[in-house]
mmCIF file of C-alpha atoms and ligand atoms in Angstrom:
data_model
loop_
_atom_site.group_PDB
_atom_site.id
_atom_site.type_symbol
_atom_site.label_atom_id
_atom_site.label_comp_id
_atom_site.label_asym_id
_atom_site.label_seq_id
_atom_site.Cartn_x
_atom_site.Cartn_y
_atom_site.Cartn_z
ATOM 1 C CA UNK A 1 4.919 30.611 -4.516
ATOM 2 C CA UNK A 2 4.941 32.206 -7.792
ATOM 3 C CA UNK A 3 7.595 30.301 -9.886
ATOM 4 C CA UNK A 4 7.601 27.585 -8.339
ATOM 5 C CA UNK A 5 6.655 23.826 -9.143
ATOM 6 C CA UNK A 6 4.698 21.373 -6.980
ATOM 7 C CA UNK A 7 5.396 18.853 -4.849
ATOM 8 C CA UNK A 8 3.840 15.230 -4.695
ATOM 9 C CA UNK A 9 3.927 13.234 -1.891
ATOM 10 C CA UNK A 10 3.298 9.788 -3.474
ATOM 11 C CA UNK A 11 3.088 6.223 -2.034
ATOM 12 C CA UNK A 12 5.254 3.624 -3.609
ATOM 13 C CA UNK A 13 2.951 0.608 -2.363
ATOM 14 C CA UNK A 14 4.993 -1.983 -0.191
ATOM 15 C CA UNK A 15 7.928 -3.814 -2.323
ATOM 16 C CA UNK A 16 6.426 -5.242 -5.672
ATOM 17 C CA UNK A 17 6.969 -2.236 -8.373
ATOM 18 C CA UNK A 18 3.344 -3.248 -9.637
ATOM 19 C CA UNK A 19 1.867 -2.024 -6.582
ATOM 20 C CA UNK A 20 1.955 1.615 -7.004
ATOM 21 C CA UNK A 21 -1.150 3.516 -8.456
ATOM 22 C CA UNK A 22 -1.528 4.066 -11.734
ATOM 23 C CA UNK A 23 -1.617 8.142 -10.762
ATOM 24 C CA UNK A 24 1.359 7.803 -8.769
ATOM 25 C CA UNK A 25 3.523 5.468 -11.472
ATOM 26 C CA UNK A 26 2.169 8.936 -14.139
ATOM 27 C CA UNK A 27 3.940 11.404 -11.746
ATOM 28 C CA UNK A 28 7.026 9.490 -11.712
ATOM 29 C CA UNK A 29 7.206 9.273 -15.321
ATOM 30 C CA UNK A 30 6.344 13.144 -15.104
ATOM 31 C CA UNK A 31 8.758 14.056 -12.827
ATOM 32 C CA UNK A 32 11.852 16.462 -13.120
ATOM 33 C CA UNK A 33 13.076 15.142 -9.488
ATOM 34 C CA UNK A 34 12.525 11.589 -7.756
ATOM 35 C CA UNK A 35 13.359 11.854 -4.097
ATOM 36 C CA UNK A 36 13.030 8.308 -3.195
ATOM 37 C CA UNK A 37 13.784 6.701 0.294
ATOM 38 C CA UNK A 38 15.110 2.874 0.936
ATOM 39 C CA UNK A 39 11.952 0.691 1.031
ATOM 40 C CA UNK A 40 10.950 1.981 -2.602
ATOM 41 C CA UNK A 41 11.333 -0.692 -5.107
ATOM 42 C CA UNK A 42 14.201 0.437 -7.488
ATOM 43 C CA UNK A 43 12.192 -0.539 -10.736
ATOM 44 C CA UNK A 44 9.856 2.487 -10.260
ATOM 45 C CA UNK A 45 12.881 4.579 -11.017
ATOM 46 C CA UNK A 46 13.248 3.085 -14.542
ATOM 47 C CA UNK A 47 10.012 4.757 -15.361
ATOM 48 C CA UNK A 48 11.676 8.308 -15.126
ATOM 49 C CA UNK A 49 12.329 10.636 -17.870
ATOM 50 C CA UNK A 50 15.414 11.039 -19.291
ATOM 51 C CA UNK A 51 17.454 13.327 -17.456
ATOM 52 C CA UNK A 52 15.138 13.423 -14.684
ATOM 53 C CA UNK A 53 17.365 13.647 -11.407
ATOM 54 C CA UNK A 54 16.886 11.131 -8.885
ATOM 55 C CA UNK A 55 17.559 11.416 -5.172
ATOM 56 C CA UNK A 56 18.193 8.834 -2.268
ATOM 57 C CA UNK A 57 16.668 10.186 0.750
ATOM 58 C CA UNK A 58 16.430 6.472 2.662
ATOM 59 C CA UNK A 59 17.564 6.323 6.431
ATOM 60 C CA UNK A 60 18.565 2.932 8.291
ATOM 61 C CA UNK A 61 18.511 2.361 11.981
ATOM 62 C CA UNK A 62 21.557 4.420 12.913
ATOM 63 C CA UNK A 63 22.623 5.697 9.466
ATOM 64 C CA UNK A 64 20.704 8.840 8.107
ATOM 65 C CA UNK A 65 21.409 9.532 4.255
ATOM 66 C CA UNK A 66 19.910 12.555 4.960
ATOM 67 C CA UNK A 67 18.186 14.149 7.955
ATOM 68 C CA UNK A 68 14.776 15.298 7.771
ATOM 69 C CA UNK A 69 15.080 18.877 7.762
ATOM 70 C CA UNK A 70 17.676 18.141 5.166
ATOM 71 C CA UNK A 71 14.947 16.296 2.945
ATOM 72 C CA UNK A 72 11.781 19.077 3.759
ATOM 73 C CA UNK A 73 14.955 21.621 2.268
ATOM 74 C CA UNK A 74 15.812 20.018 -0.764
ATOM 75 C CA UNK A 75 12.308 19.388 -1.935
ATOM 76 C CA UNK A 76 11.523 23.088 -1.490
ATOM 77 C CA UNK A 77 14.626 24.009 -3.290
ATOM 78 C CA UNK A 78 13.455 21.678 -6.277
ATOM 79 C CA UNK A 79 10.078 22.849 -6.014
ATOM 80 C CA UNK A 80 11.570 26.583 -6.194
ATOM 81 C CA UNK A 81 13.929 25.874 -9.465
ATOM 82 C CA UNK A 82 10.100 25.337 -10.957
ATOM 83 C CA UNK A 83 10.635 21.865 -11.313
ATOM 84 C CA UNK A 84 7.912 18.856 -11.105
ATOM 85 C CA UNK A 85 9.377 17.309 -7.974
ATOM 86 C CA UNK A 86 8.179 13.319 -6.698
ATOM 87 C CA UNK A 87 9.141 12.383 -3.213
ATOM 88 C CA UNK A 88 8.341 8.623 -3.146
ATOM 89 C CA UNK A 89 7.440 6.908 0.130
ATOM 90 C CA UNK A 90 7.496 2.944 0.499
ATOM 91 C CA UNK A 91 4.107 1.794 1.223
ATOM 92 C CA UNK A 92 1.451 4.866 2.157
ATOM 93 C CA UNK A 93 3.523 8.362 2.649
ATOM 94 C CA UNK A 94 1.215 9.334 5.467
ATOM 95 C CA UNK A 95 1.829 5.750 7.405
ATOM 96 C CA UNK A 96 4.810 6.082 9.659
ATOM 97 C CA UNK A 97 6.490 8.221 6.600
ATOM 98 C CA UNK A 98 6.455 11.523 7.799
ATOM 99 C CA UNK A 99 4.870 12.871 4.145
ATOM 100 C CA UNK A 100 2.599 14.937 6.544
ATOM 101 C CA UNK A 101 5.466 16.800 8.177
ATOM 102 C CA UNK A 102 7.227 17.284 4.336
ATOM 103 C CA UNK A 103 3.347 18.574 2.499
ATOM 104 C CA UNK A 104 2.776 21.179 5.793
ATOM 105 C CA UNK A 105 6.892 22.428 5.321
ATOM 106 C CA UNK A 106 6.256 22.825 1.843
ATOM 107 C CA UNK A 107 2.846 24.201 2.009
ATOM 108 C CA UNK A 108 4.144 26.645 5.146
ATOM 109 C CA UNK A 109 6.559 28.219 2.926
ATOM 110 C CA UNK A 110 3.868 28.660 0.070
ATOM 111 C CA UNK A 111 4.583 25.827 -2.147
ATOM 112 C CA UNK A 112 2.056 23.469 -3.841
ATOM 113 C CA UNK A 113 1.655 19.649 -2.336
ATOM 114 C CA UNK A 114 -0.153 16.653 -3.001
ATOM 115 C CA UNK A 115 -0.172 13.466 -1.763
ATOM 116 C CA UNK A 116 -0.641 10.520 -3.467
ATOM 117 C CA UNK A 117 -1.876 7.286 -0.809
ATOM 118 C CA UNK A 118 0.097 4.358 -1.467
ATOM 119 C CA UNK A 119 -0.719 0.465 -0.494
ATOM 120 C CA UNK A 120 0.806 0.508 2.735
ATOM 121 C CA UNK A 121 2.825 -2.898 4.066
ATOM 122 C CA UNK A 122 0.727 -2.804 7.213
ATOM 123 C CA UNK A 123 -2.621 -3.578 5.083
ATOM 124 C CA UNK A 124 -0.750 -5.434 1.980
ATOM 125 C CA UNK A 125 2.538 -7.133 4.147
ATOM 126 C CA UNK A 126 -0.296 -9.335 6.050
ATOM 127 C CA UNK A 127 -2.442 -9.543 3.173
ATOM 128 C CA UNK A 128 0.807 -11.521 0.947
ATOM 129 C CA UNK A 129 1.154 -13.938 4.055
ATOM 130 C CA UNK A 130 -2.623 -15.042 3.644
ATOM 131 C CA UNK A 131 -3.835 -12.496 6.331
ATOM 132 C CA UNK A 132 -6.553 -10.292 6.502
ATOM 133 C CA UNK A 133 -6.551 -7.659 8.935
ATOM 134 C CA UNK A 134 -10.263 -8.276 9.044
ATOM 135 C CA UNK A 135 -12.648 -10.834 8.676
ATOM 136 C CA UNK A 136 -16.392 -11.625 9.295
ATOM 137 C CA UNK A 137 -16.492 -13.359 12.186
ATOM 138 C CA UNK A 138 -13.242 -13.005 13.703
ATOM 139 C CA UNK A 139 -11.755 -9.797 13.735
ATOM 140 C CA UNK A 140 -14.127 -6.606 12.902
ATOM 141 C CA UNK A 141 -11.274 -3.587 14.668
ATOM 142 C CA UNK A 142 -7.608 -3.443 13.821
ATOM 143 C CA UNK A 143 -4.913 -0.807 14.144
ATOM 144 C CA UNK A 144 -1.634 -0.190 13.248
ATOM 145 C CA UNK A 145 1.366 0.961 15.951
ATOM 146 C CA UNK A 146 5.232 1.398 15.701
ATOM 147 C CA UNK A 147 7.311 -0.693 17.415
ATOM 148 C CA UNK A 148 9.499 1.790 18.007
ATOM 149 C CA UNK A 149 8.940 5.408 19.203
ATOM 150 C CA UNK A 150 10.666 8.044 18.305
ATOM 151 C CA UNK A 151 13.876 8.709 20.669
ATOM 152 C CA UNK A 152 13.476 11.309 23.391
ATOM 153 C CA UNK A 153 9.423 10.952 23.836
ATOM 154 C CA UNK A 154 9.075 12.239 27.265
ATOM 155 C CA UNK A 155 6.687 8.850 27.722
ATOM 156 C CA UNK A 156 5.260 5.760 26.160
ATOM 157 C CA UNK A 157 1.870 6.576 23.792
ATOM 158 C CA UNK A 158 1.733 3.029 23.035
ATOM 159 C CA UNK A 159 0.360 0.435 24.965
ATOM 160 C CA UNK A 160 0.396 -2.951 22.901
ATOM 161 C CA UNK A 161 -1.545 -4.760 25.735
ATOM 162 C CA UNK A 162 -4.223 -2.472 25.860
ATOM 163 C CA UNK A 163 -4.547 -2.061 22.207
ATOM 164 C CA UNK A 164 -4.375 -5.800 22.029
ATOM 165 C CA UNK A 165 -7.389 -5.850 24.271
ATOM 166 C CA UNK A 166 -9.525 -2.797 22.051
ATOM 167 C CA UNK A 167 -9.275 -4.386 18.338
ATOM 168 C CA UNK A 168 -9.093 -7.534 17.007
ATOM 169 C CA UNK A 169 -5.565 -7.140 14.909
ATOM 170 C CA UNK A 170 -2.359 -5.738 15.698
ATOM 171 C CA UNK A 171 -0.216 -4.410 13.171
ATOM 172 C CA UNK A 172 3.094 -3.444 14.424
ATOM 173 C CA UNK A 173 5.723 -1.976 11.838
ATOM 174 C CA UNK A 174 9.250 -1.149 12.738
ATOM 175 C CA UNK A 175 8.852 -4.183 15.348
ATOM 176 C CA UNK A 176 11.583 -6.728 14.197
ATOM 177 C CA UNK A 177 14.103 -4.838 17.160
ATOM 178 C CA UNK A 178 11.662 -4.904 19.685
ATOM 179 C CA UNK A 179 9.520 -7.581 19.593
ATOM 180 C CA UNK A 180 10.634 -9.423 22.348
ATOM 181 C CA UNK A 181 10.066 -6.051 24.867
ATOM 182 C CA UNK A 182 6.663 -6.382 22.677
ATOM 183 C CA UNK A 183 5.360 -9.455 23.421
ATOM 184 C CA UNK A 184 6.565 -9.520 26.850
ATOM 185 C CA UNK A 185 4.168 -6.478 27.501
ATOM 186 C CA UNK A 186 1.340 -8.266 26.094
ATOM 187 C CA UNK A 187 1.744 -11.282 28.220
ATOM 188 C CA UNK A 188 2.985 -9.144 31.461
ATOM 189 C CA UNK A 189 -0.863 -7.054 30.269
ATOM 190 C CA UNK A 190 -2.787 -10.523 30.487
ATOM 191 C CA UNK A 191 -3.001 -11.614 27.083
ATOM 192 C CA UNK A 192 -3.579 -15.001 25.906
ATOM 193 C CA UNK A 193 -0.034 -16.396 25.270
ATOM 194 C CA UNK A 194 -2.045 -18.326 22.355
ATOM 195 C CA UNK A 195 -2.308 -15.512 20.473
ATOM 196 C CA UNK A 196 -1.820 -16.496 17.156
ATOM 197 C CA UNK A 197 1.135 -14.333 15.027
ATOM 198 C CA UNK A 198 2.940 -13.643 12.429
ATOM 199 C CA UNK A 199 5.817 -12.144 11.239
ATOM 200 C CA UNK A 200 6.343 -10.888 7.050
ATOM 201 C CA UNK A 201 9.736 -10.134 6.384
ATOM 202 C CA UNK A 202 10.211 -8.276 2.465
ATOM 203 C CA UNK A 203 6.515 -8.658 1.823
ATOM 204 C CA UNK A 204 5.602 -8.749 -1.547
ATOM 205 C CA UNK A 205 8.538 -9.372 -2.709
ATOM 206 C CA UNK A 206 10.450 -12.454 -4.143
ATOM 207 C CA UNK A 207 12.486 -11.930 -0.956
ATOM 208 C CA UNK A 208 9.451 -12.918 1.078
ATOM 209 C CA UNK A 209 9.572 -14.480 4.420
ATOM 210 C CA UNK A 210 6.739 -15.798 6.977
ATOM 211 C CA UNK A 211 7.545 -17.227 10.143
ATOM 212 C CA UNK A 212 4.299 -17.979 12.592
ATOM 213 C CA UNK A 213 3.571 -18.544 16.198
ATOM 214 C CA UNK A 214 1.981 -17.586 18.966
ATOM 215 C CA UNK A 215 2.844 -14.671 21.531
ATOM 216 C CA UNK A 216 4.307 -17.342 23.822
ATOM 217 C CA UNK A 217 6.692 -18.480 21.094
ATOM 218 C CA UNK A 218 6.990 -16.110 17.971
ATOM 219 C CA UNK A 219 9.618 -14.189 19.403
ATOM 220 C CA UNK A 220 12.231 -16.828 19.406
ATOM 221 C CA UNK A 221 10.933 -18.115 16.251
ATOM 222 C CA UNK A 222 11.194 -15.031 14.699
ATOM 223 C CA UNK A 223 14.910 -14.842 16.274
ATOM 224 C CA UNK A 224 16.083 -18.368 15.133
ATOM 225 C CA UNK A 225 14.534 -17.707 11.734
ATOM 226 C CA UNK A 226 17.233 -14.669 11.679
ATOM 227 C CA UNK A 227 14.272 -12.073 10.495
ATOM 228 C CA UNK A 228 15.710 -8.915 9.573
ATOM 229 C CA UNK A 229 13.922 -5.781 8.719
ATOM 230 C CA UNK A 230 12.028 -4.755 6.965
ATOM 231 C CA UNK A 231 8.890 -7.126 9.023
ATOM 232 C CA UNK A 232 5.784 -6.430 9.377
ATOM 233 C CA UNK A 233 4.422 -8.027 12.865
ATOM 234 C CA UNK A 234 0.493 -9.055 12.990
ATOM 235 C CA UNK A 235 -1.446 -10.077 16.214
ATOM 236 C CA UNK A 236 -4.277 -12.067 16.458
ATOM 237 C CA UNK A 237 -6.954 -14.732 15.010
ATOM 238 C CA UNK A 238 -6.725 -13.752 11.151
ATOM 239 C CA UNK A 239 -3.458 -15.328 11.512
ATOM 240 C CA UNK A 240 -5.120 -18.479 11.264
ATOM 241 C CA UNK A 241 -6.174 -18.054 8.408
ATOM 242 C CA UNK A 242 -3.238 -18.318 6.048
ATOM 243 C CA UNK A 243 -3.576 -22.149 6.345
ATOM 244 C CA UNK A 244 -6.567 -21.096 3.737
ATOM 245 C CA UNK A 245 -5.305 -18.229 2.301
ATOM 246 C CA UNK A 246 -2.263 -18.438 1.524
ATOM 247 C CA UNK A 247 -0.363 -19.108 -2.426
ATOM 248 C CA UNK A 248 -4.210 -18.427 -3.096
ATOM 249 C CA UNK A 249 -3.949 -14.850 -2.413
HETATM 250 N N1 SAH B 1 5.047 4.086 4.916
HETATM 251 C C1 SAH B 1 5.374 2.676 5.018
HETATM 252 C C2 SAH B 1 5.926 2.323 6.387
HETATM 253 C C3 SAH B 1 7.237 3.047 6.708
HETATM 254 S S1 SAH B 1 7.933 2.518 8.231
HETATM 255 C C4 SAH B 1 4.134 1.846 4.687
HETATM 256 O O1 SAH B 1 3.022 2.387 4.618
HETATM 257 O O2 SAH B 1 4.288 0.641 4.442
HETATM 258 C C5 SAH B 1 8.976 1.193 7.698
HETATM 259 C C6 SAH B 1 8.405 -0.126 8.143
HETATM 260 O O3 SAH B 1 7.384 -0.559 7.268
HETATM 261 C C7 SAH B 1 9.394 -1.268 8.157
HETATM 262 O O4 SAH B 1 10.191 -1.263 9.315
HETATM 263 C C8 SAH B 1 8.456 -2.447 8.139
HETATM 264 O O5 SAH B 1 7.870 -2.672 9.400
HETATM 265 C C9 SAH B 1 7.362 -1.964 7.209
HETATM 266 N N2 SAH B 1 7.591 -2.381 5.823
HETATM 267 C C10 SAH B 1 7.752 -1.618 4.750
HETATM 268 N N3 SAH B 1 7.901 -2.347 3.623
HETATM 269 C C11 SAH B 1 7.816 -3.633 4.009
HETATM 270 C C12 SAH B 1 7.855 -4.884 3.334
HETATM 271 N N4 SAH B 1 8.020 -4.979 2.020
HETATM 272 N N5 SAH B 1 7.718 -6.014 4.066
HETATM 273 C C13 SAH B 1 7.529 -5.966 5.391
HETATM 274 N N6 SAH B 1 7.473 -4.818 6.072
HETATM 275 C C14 SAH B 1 7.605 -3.671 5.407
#
């Protein structure tokens, strides 16, 4: 729209400020507005211009700051004062972030949009434990699934037995609720209760926590442990490998 400024839809990378992009930390410092949601570390906002206006957009289990329709609104408003406006996603804005719905609201109503990939928690939350999501030998497939679906699905799209049996790593984000109901799929689904996992709590940050297990046992490890979110959940034999991996990585 003529008149009107553009939009980036940027990736914050998963906790430590130092993980953002060098092209996404040169927007911020751009910016005229910061939209910024919960899991974006609060450091990154120290970058900002002076006078820049910066926005919480986070939501919690239960407690919305703002809805999403409220969020797609204000960045078009923003965008329509001609301003330079950031909306800053923790991790990757197109992983479980719902940047895709914002950039096709914006870009519906005529606006310019960008995104700007971040290091999601899925890929990096494993990698700070020690974990790979692949490795040469012992896991060449992996995915990444939500642990929770969003409310009022008229059924189930995931199946974490049957993905469990397709790749070689699970990555399950938004999982710390449900992970019981998780791994009692998996086992009810016929897989090996020695299934090694693991469960990264804060990831990358000096608020890091790893508890690990195996299906039979993780989940009341992860319970006894007291693991709040945000966790990122990961399935399979790469778990082993943080006996190697890890304080190296
Ligand atoms: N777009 C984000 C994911 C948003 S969904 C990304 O790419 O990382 C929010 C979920 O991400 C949390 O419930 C948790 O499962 C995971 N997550 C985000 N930051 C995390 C962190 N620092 N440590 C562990 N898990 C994290």
């Amino acid at each position: 729209m003529p008149g009107c400024g553009s939009v980036y839809i940027v990736g914050a990378g998963p906790g430590d400020p130092e993980l953002i992009t060098v092209k996404g930390l040169r927007l911020i410092e751009q910016a005229d507005v910061v939209v910024y949601d919960r899991l974006v570390p609060r450091e990154l906002l120290d970058h900002t211009k002076p006078g820049a206006e910066l926005v919480y957009a986070g939501k919690k289990p239960g407690a919305h700051a703002m809805t999403q329709e409220e969020i797609n609104r204000l960045l078009l408003k923003k965008a329509c004062e001609g301003k330079t406006v950031v909306r800053l996603h923790g991790g990757d804005p197109y992983v479980f972030g719902r940047g895709e719905e914002e950039c096709i609201y914006l870009r519906s109503h005529g606006v310019e949009c960008e995104v700007v990939p971040g290091v999601t928690s899925a890929i990096a939350g494993a990698a700070y434990a020690g974990i790979p999501v692949t490795s040469r030998g012992l896991a060449s497939s992996f995915a990444v699934a939500t642990g929770k679906e969003a409310p009022g699905k008229p059924r189930r799209m995931v199946r974490y037995a049957d993905i469990m049996k397709s790749v070689d790593t699970l990555v399950v984000l938004m999982g710390v609720g449900t992970l019981e109901k998780i791994v009692e799929e998996m086992l009810e689904g016929g897989i090996d209760p020695d299934l090694p996992v693991a469960v990264v709590e804060n990831a990358s940050t000096p608020r890091q926590r790893v508890v690990t297990g195996r299906l039979r046992d993780i989940a009341e490890k992860a319970r006894r442990a007291g693991i709040q979110p945000p966790a990122v959940i990961v399935f399979g034999p790469t778990v082993k490998l943080r006996e190697r991996l890890w304080k190296l990585s």
